[in-house]
Coordinates of N, CA, C and O in Angstrom, one line a residue:
X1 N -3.5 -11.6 35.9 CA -4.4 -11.3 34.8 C -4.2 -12.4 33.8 O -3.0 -12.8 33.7
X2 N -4.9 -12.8 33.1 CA -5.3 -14.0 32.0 C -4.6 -13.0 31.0 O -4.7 -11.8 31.0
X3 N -4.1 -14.0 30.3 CA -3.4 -14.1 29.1 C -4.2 -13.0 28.0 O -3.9 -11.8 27.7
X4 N -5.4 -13.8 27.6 CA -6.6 -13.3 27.1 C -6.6 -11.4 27.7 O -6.4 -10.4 27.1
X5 N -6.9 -11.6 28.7 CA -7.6 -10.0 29.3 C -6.4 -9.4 29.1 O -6.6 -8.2 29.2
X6 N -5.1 -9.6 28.7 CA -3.8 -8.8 29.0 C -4.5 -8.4 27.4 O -5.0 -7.3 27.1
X7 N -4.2 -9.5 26.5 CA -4.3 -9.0 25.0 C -5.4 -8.5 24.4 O -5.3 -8.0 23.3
X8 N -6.6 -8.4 25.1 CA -7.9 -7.7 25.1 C -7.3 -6.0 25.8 O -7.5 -5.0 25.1
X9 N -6.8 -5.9 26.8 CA -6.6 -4.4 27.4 C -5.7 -3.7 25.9 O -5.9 -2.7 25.3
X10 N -4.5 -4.7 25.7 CA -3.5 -4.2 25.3 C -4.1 -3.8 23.7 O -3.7 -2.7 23.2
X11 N -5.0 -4.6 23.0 CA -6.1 -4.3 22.1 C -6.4 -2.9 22.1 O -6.0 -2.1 21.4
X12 N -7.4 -2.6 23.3 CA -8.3 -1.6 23.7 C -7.3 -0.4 23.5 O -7.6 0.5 22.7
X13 N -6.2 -0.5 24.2 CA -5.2 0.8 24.2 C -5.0 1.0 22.9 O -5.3 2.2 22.5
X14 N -4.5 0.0 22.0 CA -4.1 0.6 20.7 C -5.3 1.0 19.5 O -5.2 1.6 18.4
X15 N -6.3 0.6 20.2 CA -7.7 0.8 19.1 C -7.8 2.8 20.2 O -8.4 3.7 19.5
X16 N -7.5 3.2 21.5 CA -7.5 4.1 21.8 C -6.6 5.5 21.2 O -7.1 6.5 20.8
X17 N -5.3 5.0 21.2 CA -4.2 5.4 20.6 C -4.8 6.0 19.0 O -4.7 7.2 18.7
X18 N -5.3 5.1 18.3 CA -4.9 5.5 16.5 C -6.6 6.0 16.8 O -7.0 6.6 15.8
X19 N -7.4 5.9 17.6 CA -8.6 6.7 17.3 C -8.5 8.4 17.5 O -9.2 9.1 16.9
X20 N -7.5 8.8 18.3 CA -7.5 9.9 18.9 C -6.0 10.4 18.4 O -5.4 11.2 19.2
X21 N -5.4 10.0 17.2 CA -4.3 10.2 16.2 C -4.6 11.5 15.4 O -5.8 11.7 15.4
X22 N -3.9 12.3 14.9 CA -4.0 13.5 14.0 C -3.6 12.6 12.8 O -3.2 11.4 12.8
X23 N -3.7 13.3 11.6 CA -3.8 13.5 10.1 C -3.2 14.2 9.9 O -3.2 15.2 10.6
X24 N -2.2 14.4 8.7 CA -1.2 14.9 8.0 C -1.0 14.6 6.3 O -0.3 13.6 6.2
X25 N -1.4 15.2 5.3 CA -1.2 14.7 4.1 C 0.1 14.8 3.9 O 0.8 15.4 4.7
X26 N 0.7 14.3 2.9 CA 2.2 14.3 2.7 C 2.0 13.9 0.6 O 1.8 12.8 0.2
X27 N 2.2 14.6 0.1 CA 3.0 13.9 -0.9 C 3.8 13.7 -2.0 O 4.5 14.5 -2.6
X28 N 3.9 12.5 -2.3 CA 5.0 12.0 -2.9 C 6.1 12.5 -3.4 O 7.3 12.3 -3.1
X29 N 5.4 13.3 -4.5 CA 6.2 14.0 -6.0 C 6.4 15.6 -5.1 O 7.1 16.4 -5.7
X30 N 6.1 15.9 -4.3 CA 6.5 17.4 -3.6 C 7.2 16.8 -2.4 O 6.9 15.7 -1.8
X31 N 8.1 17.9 -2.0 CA 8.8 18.2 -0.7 C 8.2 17.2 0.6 O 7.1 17.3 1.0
X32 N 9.0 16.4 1.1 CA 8.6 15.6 2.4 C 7.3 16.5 3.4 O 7.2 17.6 3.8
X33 N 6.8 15.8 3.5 CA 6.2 16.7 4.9 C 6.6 15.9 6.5 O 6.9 14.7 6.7
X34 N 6.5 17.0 7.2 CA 7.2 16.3 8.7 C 5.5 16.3 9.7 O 4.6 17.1 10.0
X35 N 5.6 15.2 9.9 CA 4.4 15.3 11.4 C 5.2 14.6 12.8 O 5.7 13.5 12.8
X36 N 5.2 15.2 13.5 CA 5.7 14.4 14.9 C 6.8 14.2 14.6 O 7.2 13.2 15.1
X37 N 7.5 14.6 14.1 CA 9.1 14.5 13.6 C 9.3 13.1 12.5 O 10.4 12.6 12.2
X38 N 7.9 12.4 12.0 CA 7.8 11.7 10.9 C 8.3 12.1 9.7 O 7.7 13.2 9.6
X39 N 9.1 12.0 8.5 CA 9.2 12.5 7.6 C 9.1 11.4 6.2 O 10.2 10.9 5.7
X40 N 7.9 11.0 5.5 CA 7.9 9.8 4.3 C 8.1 10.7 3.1 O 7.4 11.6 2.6
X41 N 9.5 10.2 2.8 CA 9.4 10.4 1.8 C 9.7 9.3 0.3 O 9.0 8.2 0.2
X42 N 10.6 9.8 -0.6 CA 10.2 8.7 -2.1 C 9.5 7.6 -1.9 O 10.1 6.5 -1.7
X43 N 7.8 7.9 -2.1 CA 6.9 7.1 -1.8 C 6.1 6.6 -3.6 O 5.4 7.3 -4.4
X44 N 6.5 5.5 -3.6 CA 5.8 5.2 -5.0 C 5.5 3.6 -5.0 O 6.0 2.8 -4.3
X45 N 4.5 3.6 -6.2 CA 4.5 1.9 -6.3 C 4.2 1.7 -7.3 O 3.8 2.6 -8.0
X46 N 4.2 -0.1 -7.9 CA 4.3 -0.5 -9.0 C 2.7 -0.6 -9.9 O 1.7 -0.5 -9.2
X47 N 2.7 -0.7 -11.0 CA 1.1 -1.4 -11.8 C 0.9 -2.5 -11.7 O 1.8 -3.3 -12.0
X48 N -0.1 -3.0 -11.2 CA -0.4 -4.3 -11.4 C -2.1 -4.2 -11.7 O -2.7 -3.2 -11.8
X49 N -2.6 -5.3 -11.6 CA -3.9 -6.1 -12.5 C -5.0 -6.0 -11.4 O -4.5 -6.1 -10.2
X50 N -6.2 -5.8 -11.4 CA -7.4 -6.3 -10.9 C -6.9 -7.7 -9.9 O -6.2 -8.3 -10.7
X51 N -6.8 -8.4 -8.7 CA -6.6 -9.1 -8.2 C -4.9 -9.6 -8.1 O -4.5 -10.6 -7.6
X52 N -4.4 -8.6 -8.8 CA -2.7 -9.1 -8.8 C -2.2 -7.9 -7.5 O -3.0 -7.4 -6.7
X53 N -0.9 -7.9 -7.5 CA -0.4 -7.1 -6.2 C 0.8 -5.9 -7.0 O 1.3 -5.9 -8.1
X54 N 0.8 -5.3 -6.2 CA 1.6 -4.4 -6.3 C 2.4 -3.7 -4.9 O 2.1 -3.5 -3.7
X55 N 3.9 -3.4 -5.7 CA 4.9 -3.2 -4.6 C 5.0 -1.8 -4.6 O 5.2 -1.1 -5.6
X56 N 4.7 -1.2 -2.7 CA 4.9 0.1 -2.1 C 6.0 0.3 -1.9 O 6.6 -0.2 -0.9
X57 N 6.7 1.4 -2.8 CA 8.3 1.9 -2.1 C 8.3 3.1 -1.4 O 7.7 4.0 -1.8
X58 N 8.9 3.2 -0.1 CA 8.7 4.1 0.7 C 10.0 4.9 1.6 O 10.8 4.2 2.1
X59 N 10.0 5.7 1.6 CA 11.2 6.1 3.4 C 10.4 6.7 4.2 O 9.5 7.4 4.0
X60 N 10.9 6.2 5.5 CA 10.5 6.3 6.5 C 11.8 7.1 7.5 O 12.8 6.4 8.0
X61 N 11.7 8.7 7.7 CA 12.9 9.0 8.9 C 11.8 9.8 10.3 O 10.8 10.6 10.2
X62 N 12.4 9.2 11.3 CA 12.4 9.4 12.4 C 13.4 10.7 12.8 O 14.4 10.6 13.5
X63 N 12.9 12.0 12.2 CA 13.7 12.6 13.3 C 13.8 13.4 14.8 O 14.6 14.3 15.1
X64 N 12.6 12.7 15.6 CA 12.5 12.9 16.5 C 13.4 12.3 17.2 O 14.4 11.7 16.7
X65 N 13.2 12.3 18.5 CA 13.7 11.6 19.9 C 13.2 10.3 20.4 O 13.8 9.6 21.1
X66 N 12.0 10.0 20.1 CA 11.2 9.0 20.6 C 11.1 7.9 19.2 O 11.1 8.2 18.0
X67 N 11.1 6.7 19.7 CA 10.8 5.7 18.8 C 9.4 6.0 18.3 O 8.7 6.9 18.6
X68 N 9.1 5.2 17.6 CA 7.8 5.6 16.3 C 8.2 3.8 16.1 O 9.2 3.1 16.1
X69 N 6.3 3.5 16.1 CA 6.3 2.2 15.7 C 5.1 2.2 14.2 O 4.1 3.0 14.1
X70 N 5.5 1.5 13.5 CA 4.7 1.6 12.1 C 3.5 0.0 12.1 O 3.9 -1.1 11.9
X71 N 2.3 0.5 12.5 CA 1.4 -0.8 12.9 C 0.9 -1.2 11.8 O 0.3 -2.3 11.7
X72 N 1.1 -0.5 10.8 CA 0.3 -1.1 8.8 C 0.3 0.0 8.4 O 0.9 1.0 8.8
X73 N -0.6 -0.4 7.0 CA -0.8 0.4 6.3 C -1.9 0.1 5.1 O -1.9 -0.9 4.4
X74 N -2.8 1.1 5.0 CA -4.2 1.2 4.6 C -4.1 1.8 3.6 O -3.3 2.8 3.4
X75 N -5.0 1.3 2.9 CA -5.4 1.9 1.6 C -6.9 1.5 0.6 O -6.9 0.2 0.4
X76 N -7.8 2.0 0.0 CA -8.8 1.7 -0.8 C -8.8 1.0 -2.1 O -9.8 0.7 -2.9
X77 N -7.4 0.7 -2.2 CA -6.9 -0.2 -3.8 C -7.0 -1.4 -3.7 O -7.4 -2.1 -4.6
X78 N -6.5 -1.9 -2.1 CA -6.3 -3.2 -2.0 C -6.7 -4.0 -0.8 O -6.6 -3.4 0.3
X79 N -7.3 -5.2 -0.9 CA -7.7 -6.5 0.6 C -6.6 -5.5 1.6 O -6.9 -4.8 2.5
X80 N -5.7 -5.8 1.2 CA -4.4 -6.2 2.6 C -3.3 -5.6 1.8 O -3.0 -5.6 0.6
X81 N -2.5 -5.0 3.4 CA -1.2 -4.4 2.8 C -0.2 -5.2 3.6 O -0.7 -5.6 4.6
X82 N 0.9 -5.6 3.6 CA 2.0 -6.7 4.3 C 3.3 -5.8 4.1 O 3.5 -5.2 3.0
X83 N 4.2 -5.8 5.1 CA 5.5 -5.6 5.6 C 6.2 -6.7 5.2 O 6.2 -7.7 5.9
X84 N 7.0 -6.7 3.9 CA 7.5 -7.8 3.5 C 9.1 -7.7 3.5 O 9.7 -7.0 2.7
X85 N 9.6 -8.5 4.6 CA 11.6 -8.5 4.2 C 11.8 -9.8 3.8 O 11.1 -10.8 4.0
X86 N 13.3 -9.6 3.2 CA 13.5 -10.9 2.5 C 14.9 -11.4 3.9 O 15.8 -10.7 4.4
X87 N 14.5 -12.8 4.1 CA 15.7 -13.5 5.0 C 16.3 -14.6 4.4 O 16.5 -15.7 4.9
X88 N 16.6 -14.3 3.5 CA 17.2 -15.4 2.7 C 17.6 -14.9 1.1 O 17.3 -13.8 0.7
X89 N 18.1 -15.8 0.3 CA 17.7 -15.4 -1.0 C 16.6 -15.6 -2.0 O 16.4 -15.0 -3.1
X90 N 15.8 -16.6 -1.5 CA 14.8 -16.4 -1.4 C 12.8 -16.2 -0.8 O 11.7 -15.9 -1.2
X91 N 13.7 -16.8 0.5 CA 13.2 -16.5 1.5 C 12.2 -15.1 2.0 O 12.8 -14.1 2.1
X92 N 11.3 -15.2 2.1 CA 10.5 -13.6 3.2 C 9.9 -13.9 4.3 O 9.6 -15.1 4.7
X93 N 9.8 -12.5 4.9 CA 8.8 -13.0 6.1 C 7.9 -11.6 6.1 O 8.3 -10.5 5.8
X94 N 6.4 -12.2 6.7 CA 5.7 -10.6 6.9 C 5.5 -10.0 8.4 O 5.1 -10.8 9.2
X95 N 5.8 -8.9 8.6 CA 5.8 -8.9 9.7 C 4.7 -8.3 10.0 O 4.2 -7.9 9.0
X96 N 4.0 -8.1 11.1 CA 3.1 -7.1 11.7 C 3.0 -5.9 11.6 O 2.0 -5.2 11.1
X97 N 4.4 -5.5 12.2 CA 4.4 -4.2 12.5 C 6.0 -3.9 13.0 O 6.7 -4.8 13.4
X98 N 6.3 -2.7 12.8 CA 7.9 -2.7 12.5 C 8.2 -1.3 13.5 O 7.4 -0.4 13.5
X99 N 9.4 -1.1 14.3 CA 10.0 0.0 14.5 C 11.0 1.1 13.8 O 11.9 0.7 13.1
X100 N 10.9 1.9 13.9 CA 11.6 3.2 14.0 C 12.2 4.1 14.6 O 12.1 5.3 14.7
X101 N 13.0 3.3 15.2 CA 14.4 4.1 16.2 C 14.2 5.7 15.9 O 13.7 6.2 14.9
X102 N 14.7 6.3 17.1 CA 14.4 7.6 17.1 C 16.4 8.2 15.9 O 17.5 7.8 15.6
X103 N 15.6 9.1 15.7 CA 16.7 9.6 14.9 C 17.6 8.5 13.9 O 18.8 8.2 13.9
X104 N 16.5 8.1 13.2 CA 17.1 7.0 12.3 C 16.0 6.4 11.2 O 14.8 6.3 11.4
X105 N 16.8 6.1 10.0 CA 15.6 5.6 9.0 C 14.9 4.5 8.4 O 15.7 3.8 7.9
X106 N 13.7 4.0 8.2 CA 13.4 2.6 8.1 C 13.2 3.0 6.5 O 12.6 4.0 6.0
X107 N 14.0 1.9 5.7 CA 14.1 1.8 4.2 C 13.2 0.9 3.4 O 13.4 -0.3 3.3
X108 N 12.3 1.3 2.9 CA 11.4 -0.1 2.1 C 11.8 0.1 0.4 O 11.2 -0.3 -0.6
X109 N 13.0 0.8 0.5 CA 13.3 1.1 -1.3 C 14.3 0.0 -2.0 O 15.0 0.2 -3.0
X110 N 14.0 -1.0 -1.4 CA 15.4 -1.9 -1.7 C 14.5 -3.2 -1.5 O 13.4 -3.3 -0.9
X111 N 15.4 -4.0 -2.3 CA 15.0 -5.2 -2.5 C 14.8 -6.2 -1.5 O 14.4 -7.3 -1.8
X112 N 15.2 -5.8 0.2 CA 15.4 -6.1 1.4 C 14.3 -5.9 2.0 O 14.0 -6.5 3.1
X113 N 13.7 -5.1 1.5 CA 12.1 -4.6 2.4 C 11.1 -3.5 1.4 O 11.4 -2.4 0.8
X114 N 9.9 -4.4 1.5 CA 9.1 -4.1 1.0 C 7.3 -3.8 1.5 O 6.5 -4.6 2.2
X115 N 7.1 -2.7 1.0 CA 5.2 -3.2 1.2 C 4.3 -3.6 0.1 O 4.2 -2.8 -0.8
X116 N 3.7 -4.6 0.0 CA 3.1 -5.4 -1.2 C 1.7 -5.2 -0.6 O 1.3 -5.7 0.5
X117 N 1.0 -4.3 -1.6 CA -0.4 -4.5 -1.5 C -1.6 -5.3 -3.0 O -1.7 -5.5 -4.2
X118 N -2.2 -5.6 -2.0 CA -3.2 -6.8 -2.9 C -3.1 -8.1 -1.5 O -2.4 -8.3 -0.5
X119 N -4.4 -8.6 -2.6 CA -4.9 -8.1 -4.2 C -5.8 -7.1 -4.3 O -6.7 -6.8 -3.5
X120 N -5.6 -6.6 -5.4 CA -5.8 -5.1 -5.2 C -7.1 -5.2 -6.1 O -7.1 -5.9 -7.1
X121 N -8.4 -4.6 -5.7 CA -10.2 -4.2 -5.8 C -9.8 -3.5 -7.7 O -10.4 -3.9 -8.7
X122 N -8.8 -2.4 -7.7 CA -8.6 -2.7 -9.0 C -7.1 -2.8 -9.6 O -6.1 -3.4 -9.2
X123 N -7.5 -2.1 -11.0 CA -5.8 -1.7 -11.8 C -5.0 -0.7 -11.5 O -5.5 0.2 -12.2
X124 N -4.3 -0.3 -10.9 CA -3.4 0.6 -11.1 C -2.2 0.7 -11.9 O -1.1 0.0 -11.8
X125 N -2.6 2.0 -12.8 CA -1.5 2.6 -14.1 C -0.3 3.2 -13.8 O -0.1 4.1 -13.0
X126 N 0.6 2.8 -14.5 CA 1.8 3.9 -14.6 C 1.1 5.3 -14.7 O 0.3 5.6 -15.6
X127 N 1.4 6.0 -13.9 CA 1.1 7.6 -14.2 C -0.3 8.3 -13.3 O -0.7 9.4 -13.4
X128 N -0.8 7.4 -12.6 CA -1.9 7.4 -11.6 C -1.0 7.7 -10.0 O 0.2 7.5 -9.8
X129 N -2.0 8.1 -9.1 CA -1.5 8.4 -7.9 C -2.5 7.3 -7.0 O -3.6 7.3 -7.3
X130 N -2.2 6.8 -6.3 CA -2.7 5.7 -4.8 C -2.9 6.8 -4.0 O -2.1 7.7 -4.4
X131 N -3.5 7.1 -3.1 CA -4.0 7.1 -1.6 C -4.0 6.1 -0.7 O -4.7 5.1 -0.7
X132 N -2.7 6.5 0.2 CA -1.8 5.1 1.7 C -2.1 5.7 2.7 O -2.1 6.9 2.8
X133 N -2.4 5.0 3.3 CA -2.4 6.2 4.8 C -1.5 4.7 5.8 O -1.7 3.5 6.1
X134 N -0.5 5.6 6.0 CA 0.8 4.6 7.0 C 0.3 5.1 8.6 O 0.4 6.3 9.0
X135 N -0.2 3.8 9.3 CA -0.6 3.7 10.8 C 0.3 3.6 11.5 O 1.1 2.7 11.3
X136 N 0.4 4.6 12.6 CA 1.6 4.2 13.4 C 0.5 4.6 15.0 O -0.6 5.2 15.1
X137 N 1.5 3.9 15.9 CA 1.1 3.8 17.5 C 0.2 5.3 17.5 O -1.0 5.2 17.8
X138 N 0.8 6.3 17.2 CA 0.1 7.4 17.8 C 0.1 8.5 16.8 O 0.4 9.6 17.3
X139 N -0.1 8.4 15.5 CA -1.0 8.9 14.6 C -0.9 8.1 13.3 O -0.4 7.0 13.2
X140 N -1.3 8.6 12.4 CA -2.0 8.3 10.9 C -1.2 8.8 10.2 O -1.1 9.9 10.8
X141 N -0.4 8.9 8.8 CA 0.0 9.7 7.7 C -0.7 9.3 6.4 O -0.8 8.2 6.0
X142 N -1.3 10.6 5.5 CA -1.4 9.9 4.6 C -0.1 10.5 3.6 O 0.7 11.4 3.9
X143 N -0.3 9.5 2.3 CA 0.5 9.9 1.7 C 0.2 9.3 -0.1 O -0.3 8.2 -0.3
X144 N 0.5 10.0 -0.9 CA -0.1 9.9 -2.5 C 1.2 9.0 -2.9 O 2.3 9.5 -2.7
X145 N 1.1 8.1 -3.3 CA 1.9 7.0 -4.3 C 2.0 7.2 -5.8 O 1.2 6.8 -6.6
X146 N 3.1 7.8 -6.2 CA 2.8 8.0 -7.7 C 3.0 6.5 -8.2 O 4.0 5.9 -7.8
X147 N 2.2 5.9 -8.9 CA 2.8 4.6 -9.6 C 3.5 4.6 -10.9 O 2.9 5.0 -11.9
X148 N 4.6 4.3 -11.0 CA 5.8 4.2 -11.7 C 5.9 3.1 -12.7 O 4.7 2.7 -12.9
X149 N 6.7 2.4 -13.4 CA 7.0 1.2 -13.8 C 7.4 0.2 -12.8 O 7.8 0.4 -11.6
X150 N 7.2 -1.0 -13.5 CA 7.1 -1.8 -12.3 C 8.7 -1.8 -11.3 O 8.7 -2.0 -10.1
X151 N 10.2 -1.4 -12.4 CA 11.1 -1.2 -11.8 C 11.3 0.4 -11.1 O 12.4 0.7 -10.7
X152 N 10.5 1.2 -10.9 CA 10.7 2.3 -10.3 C 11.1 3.2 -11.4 O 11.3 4.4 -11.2

């Protein structure tokens, strides 16, 4: 099989996968909600400007049995959302798409890992809530962002 047709099938599957995904609201400022043994919780982000960016703080626990992979994350505020870790001091890199070991937690609340969305269609205020919806292999979460000061 061509190169091409592998990455076309392997396409098809995952456009199959997140079409036929369940929904689960979750948010922020109340009690975690669990889907599939997903659990996001202290989910917030910062203010920024009309075409400036703003940083998504999140947790991510897996307490299922099965790995959980996290493919992005969508939202109505902004172009583009990016998986941002720092490899250096000041160094980053964006990744695609990230795992979640079964029974274990992925941290974006630290200066080590982050989600940066923008540039963002508008402003978001201290004291306003975002609508994220976090994509994973085999369903969808949404979840309300309260936005904070820019240090949390």
């Amino acid at each position: 099989m061509s190169r091409h047709a592998h990455r076309t099938l392997q396409c098809g599957a995952l456009v199959l996968a997140i079409a036929v995904s369940a929904t689960t609201p979750a948010r922020s400022d109340q009690a975690p909600d669990h889907h599939n043994k997903i659990v996001i919780e202290n989910v917030w982000a910062t203010p920024a400007s009309v075409g400036g960016k703003s940083i998504l703080r999140l947790r991510i626990l897996n307490e299922g049995h099965d790995h959980a992979h996290l493919l992005g994350i969508e939202t109505s505020v902004a172009e583009e959302a990016r998986i941002v870790g720092r490899t250096g001091d000041q160094e980053t890199t964006t990744f695609g798409s990230i795992g979640v070991r079964a029974d274990s937690a992925l941290d974006f609340t630290s200066d080590h890992m982050w989600i940066e969305l923008g540039p963002l269609n508008r402003p978001i205020r201290a004291g306003e809530s975002v609508s994220v919806e976090l994509v994973f292999v085999r369903s969808r979460l949404h979840v309300d962002a309260h936005v904070h000061g820019a240090d949390g």
